Coordinates of C-alpha atoms in Angstrom, one line a residue:
M19 CA 30.8 -1.8 -42.2
L20 CA 32.4 -1.2 -38.8
S21 CA 32.7 2.5 -39.5
R22 CA 29.0 2.7 -40.3
L23 CA 28.1 0.8 -37.1
F24 CA 30.3 3.1 -35.1
A25 CA 28.7 6.2 -36.7
I26 CA 25.2 4.9 -35.8
A27 CA 26.3 4.0 -32.3
S28 CA 27.9 7.4 -31.8
K29 CA 24.7 9.1 -32.9
E30 CA 22.6 7.0 -30.5
V31 CA 25.0 8.0 -27.6
R32 CA 24.7 11.7 -28.5
Q33 CA 20.9 11.5 -28.5
L34 CA 21.0 9.8 -25.1
R35 CA 23.2 12.6 -23.8
R36 CA 20.9 15.2 -25.1
D37 CA 17.8 13.4 -23.6
R38 CA 18.6 14.2 -20.0
L39 CA 15.4 12.6 -18.6
T40 CA 16.2 9.2 -20.3
F41 CA 19.8 9.5 -19.2
G42 CA 18.7 10.1 -15.7
M43 CA 16.4 7.1 -15.8
I44 CA 19.2 4.9 -16.9
I45 CA 21.1 5.8 -13.8
G46 CA 18.1 6.3 -11.5
V47 CA 16.1 3.1 -12.0
P48 CA 18.9 0.6 -11.0
L49 CA 20.0 2.9 -8.1
L50 CA 16.4 3.0 -6.9
Q51 CA 16.0 -0.7 -7.1
I52 CA 19.2 -1.6 -5.3
L53 CA 18.4 0.9 -2.5
L54 CA 14.8 -0.3 -2.1
F55 CA 15.7 -4.0 -2.1
G56 CA 18.9 -3.5 0.0
F57 CA 17.7 -1.2 2.7
A58 CA 13.9 -1.0 2.7
I59 CA 12.8 -4.6 2.2
D60 CA 12.9 -6.8 5.3
L61 CA 10.9 -10.0 5.5
D62 CA 11.4 -10.2 9.3
V63 CA 8.1 -8.7 10.6
R64 CA 8.6 -6.7 13.7
N65 CA 6.5 -4.4 15.9
V66 CA 3.1 -5.5 14.7
N67 CA 0.5 -3.2 16.5
A68 CA -1.1 -5.1 19.3
A69 CA -3.5 -4.5 22.2
V70 CA -3.7 -6.5 25.5
S71 CA -6.5 -7.4 27.7
D72 CA -5.1 -8.6 31.0
H73 CA -7.8 -10.0 33.3
A74 CA -5.3 -11.8 35.5
N75 CA -3.3 -8.7 36.3
T76 CA -0.7 -10.7 38.3
S77 CA 3.1 -10.4 38.3
L78 CA 3.4 -13.5 36.1
S79 CA 0.9 -12.1 33.5
R80 CA 2.7 -8.8 33.4
Q81 CA 6.0 -10.7 33.0
V82 CA 4.5 -12.6 30.0
I83 CA 3.3 -9.4 28.4
A84 CA 6.7 -7.9 28.8
A85 CA 8.4 -11.0 27.3
T86 CA 5.9 -10.9 24.4
E87 CA 6.8 -7.3 23.6
A88 CA 10.5 -8.0 24.1
S89 CA 10.3 -10.5 21.3
Q90 CA 9.9 -7.5 19.0
I91 CA 7.2 -9.4 17.0
V92 CA 4.5 -7.2 18.5
K93 CA 4.4 -3.6 19.8
I94 CA 1.7 -3.1 22.4
T95 CA 0.0 0.2 21.7
Q96 CA -3.4 -0.2 23.5
S97 CA -5.1 -1.9 26.3
A98 CA -8.7 -3.3 26.1
A99 CA -11.4 -4.2 28.5
G100 CA -12.0 -7.7 27.1
P101 CA -12.1 -9.9 23.9
E102 CA -15.0 -7.9 22.5
E103 CA -13.0 -4.7 22.5
L104 CA -10.0 -6.5 21.0
E105 CA -12.2 -7.6 18.2
A106 CA -13.5 -4.1 17.7
L107 CA -10.0 -2.8 17.4
L108 CA -9.2 -5.5 14.9
D109 CA -12.2 -4.5 12.8
A110 CA -11.2 -0.9 12.9
G111 CA -7.7 -1.8 11.7
E112 CA -6.1 -0.1 14.7
I113 CA -4.3 -3.4 15.7
D114 CA -3.3 -6.6 14.0
V115 CA -3.0 -8.7 17.2
G116 CA -5.1 -8.9 20.3
I117 CA -3.6 -10.6 23.4
Y118 CA -6.2 -11.9 25.8
I119 CA -5.1 -13.1 29.3
P120 CA -8.0 -14.7 31.3
H121 CA -8.3 -14.3 35.1
D122 CA -7.2 -18.0 35.7
F123 CA -4.1 -17.5 33.6
E124 CA -1.6 -18.8 36.2
R125 CA -3.6 -21.9 36.9
R126 CA -3.8 -22.7 33.2
L127 CA -0.1 -22.2 32.8
I128 CA 0.7 -24.6 35.7
D129 CA -1.7 -27.3 34.5
G130 CA -0.5 -27.2 31.0
N131 CA -3.6 -29.0 29.7
R132 CA -5.0 -26.1 27.8
P133 CA -3.6 -22.8 26.4
A134 CA -3.1 -20.2 29.1
G135 CA -4.1 -17.2 26.9
Q136 CA -5.4 -16.4 23.5
L137 CA -4.0 -14.5 20.5
L138 CA -6.6 -12.8 18.2
I139 CA -4.8 -12.3 14.9
N140 CA -5.6 -10.4 11.7
G141 CA -5.0 -13.1 9.2
S142 CA -5.5 -11.1 6.0
D143 CA -1.7 -11.3 5.5
P144 CA -0.7 -15.0 5.9
T145 CA 3.0 -14.0 6.3
V146 CA 2.3 -11.8 9.3
E147 CA -0.2 -14.3 10.7
G148 CA 2.5 -17.1 10.6
I149 CA 5.1 -15.0 12.4
V150 CA 2.7 -13.9 15.1
R151 CA 1.7 -17.5 15.8
R152 CA 5.2 -18.2 17.0
L153 CA 4.3 -16.3 20.2
G154 CA 2.1 -19.3 21.1
S155 CA 5.2 -21.4 21.9
M156 CA 7.4 -18.6 23.1
P157 CA 9.8 -19.7 25.9
L158 CA 9.5 -18.0 29.3
P159 CA 12.4 -17.1 31.5
G160 CA 13.3 -19.9 33.9
Q161 CA 11.5 -22.6 32.0
R162 CA 13.3 -25.3 29.9
Q163 CA 10.3 -26.3 27.8
P164 CA 8.1 -23.8 26.0
P165 CA 4.7 -23.7 27.8
N166 CA 1.3 -24.0 26.1
L167 CA 1.1 -20.3 26.3
F168 CA -1.3 -18.9 23.7
E169 CA -4.0 -20.4 21.5
S170 CA -4.3 -18.6 18.1
R171 CA -7.6 -17.4 16.6
T172 CA -7.3 -16.1 13.1
Y173 CA -9.7 -13.6 11.7
Y174 CA -10.7 -12.5 8.1
N175 CA -8.6 -15.2 6.3
P176 CA -8.5 -18.3 8.5
E177 CA -7.7 -20.6 5.6
G178 CA -4.6 -18.5 4.9
R179 CA -5.4 -18.2 1.1
S180 CA -3.1 -15.8 -0.7
P181 CA -5.7 -14.5 -3.2
V182 CA -7.7 -13.1 -0.2
N183 CA -4.7 -11.0 0.7
I184 CA -3.5 -10.1 -2.8
V185 CA -6.6 -9.4 -4.8
P186 CA -7.9 -6.4 -2.7
A187 CA -4.5 -4.8 -2.9
L188 CA -4.2 -5.7 -6.6
I189 CA -7.1 -3.3 -7.3
G190 CA -4.9 -0.4 -6.2
V191 CA -1.9 -1.7 -8.1
I192 CA -3.8 -1.9 -11.4
L193 CA -5.4 1.5 -10.9
H194 CA -2.1 3.2 -10.0
L195 CA -0.3 1.9 -13.1
T196 CA -3.1 2.5 -15.6
M197 CA -4.3 5.9 -14.3
V198 CA -0.9 7.5 -14.1
L199 CA 0.2 6.1 -17.5
F200 CA -3.1 7.0 -19.3
T201 CA -3.1 10.6 -18.0
A202 CA 0.6 11.2 -18.5
I203 CA 0.5 9.9 -22.1
A204 CA -2.8 11.7 -23.0
I205 CA -1.4 15.1 -22.1
V206 CA 2.0 14.5 -23.8
R207 CA 0.2 13.2 -26.9
E208 CA -1.9 16.4 -27.1
R209 CA 1.3 18.4 -26.8
E210 CA 3.1 16.4 -29.5
R211 CA 0.1 16.8 -31.9
G212 CA -0.1 20.5 -31.3
N213 CA -3.6 20.4 -29.8
L214 CA -2.5 22.2 -26.6
E215 CA -1.7 25.3 -28.6
L216 CA -5.2 25.3 -30.0
L217 CA -6.6 25.0 -26.4
I218 CA -4.5 27.9 -25.3
T219 CA -6.4 30.2 -27.7
T220 CA -9.7 29.3 -26.1
P221 CA -11.0 30.8 -22.8
V222 CA -10.3 27.5 -21.0
K223 CA -8.1 28.1 -17.9
S224 CA -5.3 25.7 -16.9
A225 CA -7.1 24.4 -13.9
E226 CA -10.2 23.7 -15.9
L227 CA -8.2 21.9 -18.5
M228 CA -6.5 19.7 -15.9
L229 CA -9.8 18.8 -14.2
G230 CA -11.5 18.2 -17.6
K231 CA -8.7 15.8 -18.6
I232 CA -9.0 13.6 -15.5
V233 CA -12.8 13.3 -15.3
P234 CA -13.2 10.6 -18.1
Y235 CA -10.4 8.6 -16.4
V236 CA -12.3 8.5 -13.1
L237 CA -15.1 6.6 -14.9
I238 CA -12.6 4.3 -16.6
G239 CA -11.1 3.6 -13.2
L240 CA -14.4 2.7 -11.7
I241 CA -15.1 0.3 -14.6
Q242 CA -11.8 -1.4 -13.8
V243 CA -12.7 -1.7 -10.2
T244 CA -16.0 -3.3 -11.1
L245 CA -14.3 -5.8 -13.5
I246 CA -11.7 -6.8 -10.9
L247 CA -14.3 -7.2 -8.2
W248 CA -16.4 -9.4 -10.4
V249 CA -13.4 -11.6 -11.4
S250 CA -12.2 -11.8 -7.8
Q251 CA -15.5 -13.0 -6.5
Y252 CA -16.3 -15.5 -9.1
L253 CA -12.9 -16.9 -9.8
F254 CA -11.0 -16.5 -6.5
D255 CA -13.9 -16.4 -4.0
V256 CA -12.6 -13.2 -2.4
P257 CA -15.2 -12.1 0.3
V258 CA -16.9 -8.7 0.2
R259 CA -17.7 -8.2 3.9
G260 CA -18.1 -4.4 3.8
R261 CA -20.3 -2.0 1.8
V262 CA -19.5 -1.9 -1.9
I263 CA -20.4 1.8 -2.1
D264 CA -17.6 2.5 0.5
L265 CA -15.1 0.7 -1.8
Y266 CA -16.3 2.8 -4.8
L267 CA -16.0 6.1 -2.8
A268 CA -12.5 5.1 -1.6
S269 CA -11.6 4.2 -5.2
V270 CA -12.7 7.6 -6.6
I271 CA -10.5 9.4 -4.1
F272 CA -7.5 7.1 -4.9
I273 CA -8.1 7.5 -8.6
L274 CA -8.1 11.3 -8.3
A275 CA -4.8 11.1 -6.4
T276 CA -3.2 8.9 -9.1
L277 CA -4.5 11.1 -11.9
A278 CA -3.0 14.2 -10.3
L279 CA 0.3 12.3 -10.2
G280 CA -0.2 11.4 -13.8
L281 CA -0.8 15.1 -14.7
F282 CA 2.4 16.1 -12.8
V283 CA 4.4 13.4 -14.7
S284 CA 3.0 14.8 -18.0
T285 CA 4.5 18.2 -17.2
L286 CA 7.9 16.6 -16.8
A287 CA 7.9 14.5 -20.0
K288 CA 8.4 15.8 -23.5
T289 CA 7.6 12.5 -25.3
Q290 CA 5.3 9.6 -24.7
F291 CA 8.3 7.4 -24.2
Q292 CA 9.5 9.6 -21.4
A293 CA 6.0 9.6 -19.9
T294 CA 6.1 5.8 -19.8
Q295 CA 9.6 5.8 -18.2
L296 CA 8.5 8.2 -15.5
T297 CA 5.4 6.2 -14.8
I298 CA 7.5 3.1 -14.2
F299 CA 9.8 5.2 -12.0
T300 CA 6.9 6.2 -9.8
F301 CA 5.5 2.7 -9.9
L302 CA 8.5 0.9 -8.4
P303 CA 8.5 2.6 -4.9
S304 CA 4.7 2.3 -4.8
I305 CA 4.7 -1.4 -5.3
L306 CA 7.6 -2.1 -3.0
L307 CA 6.9 0.3 -0.1
S308 CA 3.1 0.1 0.1
G309 CA 2.8 -3.2 1.8
F310 CA 1.6 -5.0 -1.4
M311 CA 4.7 -7.3 -1.9
F312 CA 6.3 -7.2 1.6
P313 CA 4.8 -6.7 5.1
F314 CA 4.7 -3.0 5.9
D315 CA 5.6 -3.7 9.5
G316 CA 8.8 -5.4 8.4
M317 CA 10.2 -2.3 6.8
P318 CA 12.7 0.1 8.5
R319 CA 11.2 3.2 10.0
L320 CA 12.5 5.5 7.2
A321 CA 10.9 3.2 4.5
Q322 CA 7.6 3.3 6.4
W323 CA 7.7 7.1 6.5
I324 CA 8.2 7.2 2.7
G325 CA 5.5 4.6 2.3
E326 CA 3.0 6.8 4.2
V327 CA 3.4 9.4 1.5
I328 CA 2.5 6.9 -1.3
P329 CA -1.3 6.8 -2.2
L330 CA -1.2 3.1 -2.8
T331 CA -0.3 2.4 0.8
H332 CA -3.5 4.0 2.0
Y333 CA -5.7 2.5 -0.7
I334 CA -4.5 -1.0 0.2
R335 CA -5.5 -0.4 3.8
L336 CA -8.9 0.9 2.6
S337 CA -9.6 -2.0 0.2
R338 CA -8.5 -4.7 2.7
G339 CA -10.4 -3.0 5.5
I340 CA -13.6 -2.8 3.5
L341 CA -13.5 -6.1 1.7
L342 CA -11.9 -8.4 4.3
R343 CA -12.8 -6.8 7.7
G344 CA -16.2 -5.3 6.8
A345 CA -15.0 -1.8 8.0
D346 CA -16.8 1.4 6.8
L347 CA -15.2 4.7 5.8
S348 CA -15.8 6.3 9.2
Q349 CA -13.6 3.6 10.7
L350 CA -10.9 4.2 8.0
H351 CA -11.0 8.0 7.8
S352 CA -7.4 8.3 8.7
E353 CA -6.5 6.7 5.3
I354 CA -8.7 9.2 3.4
W355 CA -7.1 12.5 4.4
P356 CA -3.6 11.6 3.0
L357 CA -5.2 10.7 -0.4
L358 CA -7.1 14.0 -0.5
A359 CA -3.9 15.9 0.5
F360 CA -1.9 14.1 -2.2
F361 CA -4.5 15.0 -4.8
G362 CA -4.6 18.7 -3.8
V363 CA -0.8 19.1 -3.7
F364 CA 0.0 17.3 -7.0
L365 CA -2.9 19.0 -8.8
V366 CA -1.6 22.4 -7.8
L367 CA 2.0 21.5 -8.7
A368 CA 0.8 20.2 -12.2
T369 CA -1.2 23.3 -12.8
L370 CA 1.7 25.6 -11.8
R371 CA 4.1 23.7 -14.0
F372 CA 1.6 23.7 -16.9
N373 CA 1.2 27.5 -16.6
K374 CA 5.0 27.9 -16.6
Q375 CA 5.4 25.9 -19.8
L376 CA 2.6 28.0 -21.5
D377 CA 4.5 31.2 -20.5

């Protein structure tokens, strides 16, 4: 009996050694996870983009602004003329915190009866909102007791409900997983059944075959978006403050980017099992580095650079911007171009690899 078990186990090991992709996944997945969780994930949010409107413009107000930035919770990137401009910057997604210092800032600080200034906070992420609120009781140099420094005003999710933050991003997570997996398996299945050899004998070109394969999945993706939106509104009361057509346009571009990634994965995999493994391999960094599970601002700079290449990062900003802040695509155009570039690059790579395999 032991000899038979040993023979079967030896055969399994030899098969794994011959299957280089599976063997690489056995080593690569745990390494990727430990690297991501060990180095890239940091729950201490730092350097949140902020703008300041200093109407007092005194040495004390400038000292307070310097102390606020020295806390490393916020990074002041812009100045604004007043509260209205701070709100406009919040709506456009250019900042997450607005610091307003009124002209009577010093008098308020000395009286101590009311807050000396105001924090305008993007509350779509309750974690970030809670950390930024700490600035309201920030100690100042030379003072024993923390002053009544800032009053906090939370926008977009004042109740701090988690579904409001999670559900818009969840649309992208579901689309990413299903679109990459469906496309990769569909192409590999055609190859396993020998249908690709039949298509080679037809006048269809590789680029036409690639594009034809992804068109039905665009429609499937839009059906998924509709279903998630319906459930999120009626079960979780997630607001839709922007135009729905903008969300659908952004979703189409994101779906194209994920389908191009799925086509590329299909050129690497030889079996449907390998296609599934590779999809999970691409899914892990997307879900951990996109800002879905952990605050994007809390990640190290290197992890943020990698996250900027991932399509899910930009779609999460688009969906939260449109649904929660009521932004339109013209305000979020900086998130569109990376998705289009990703789609173009991976469609070309998939087509080139497909041509090479046919040769």
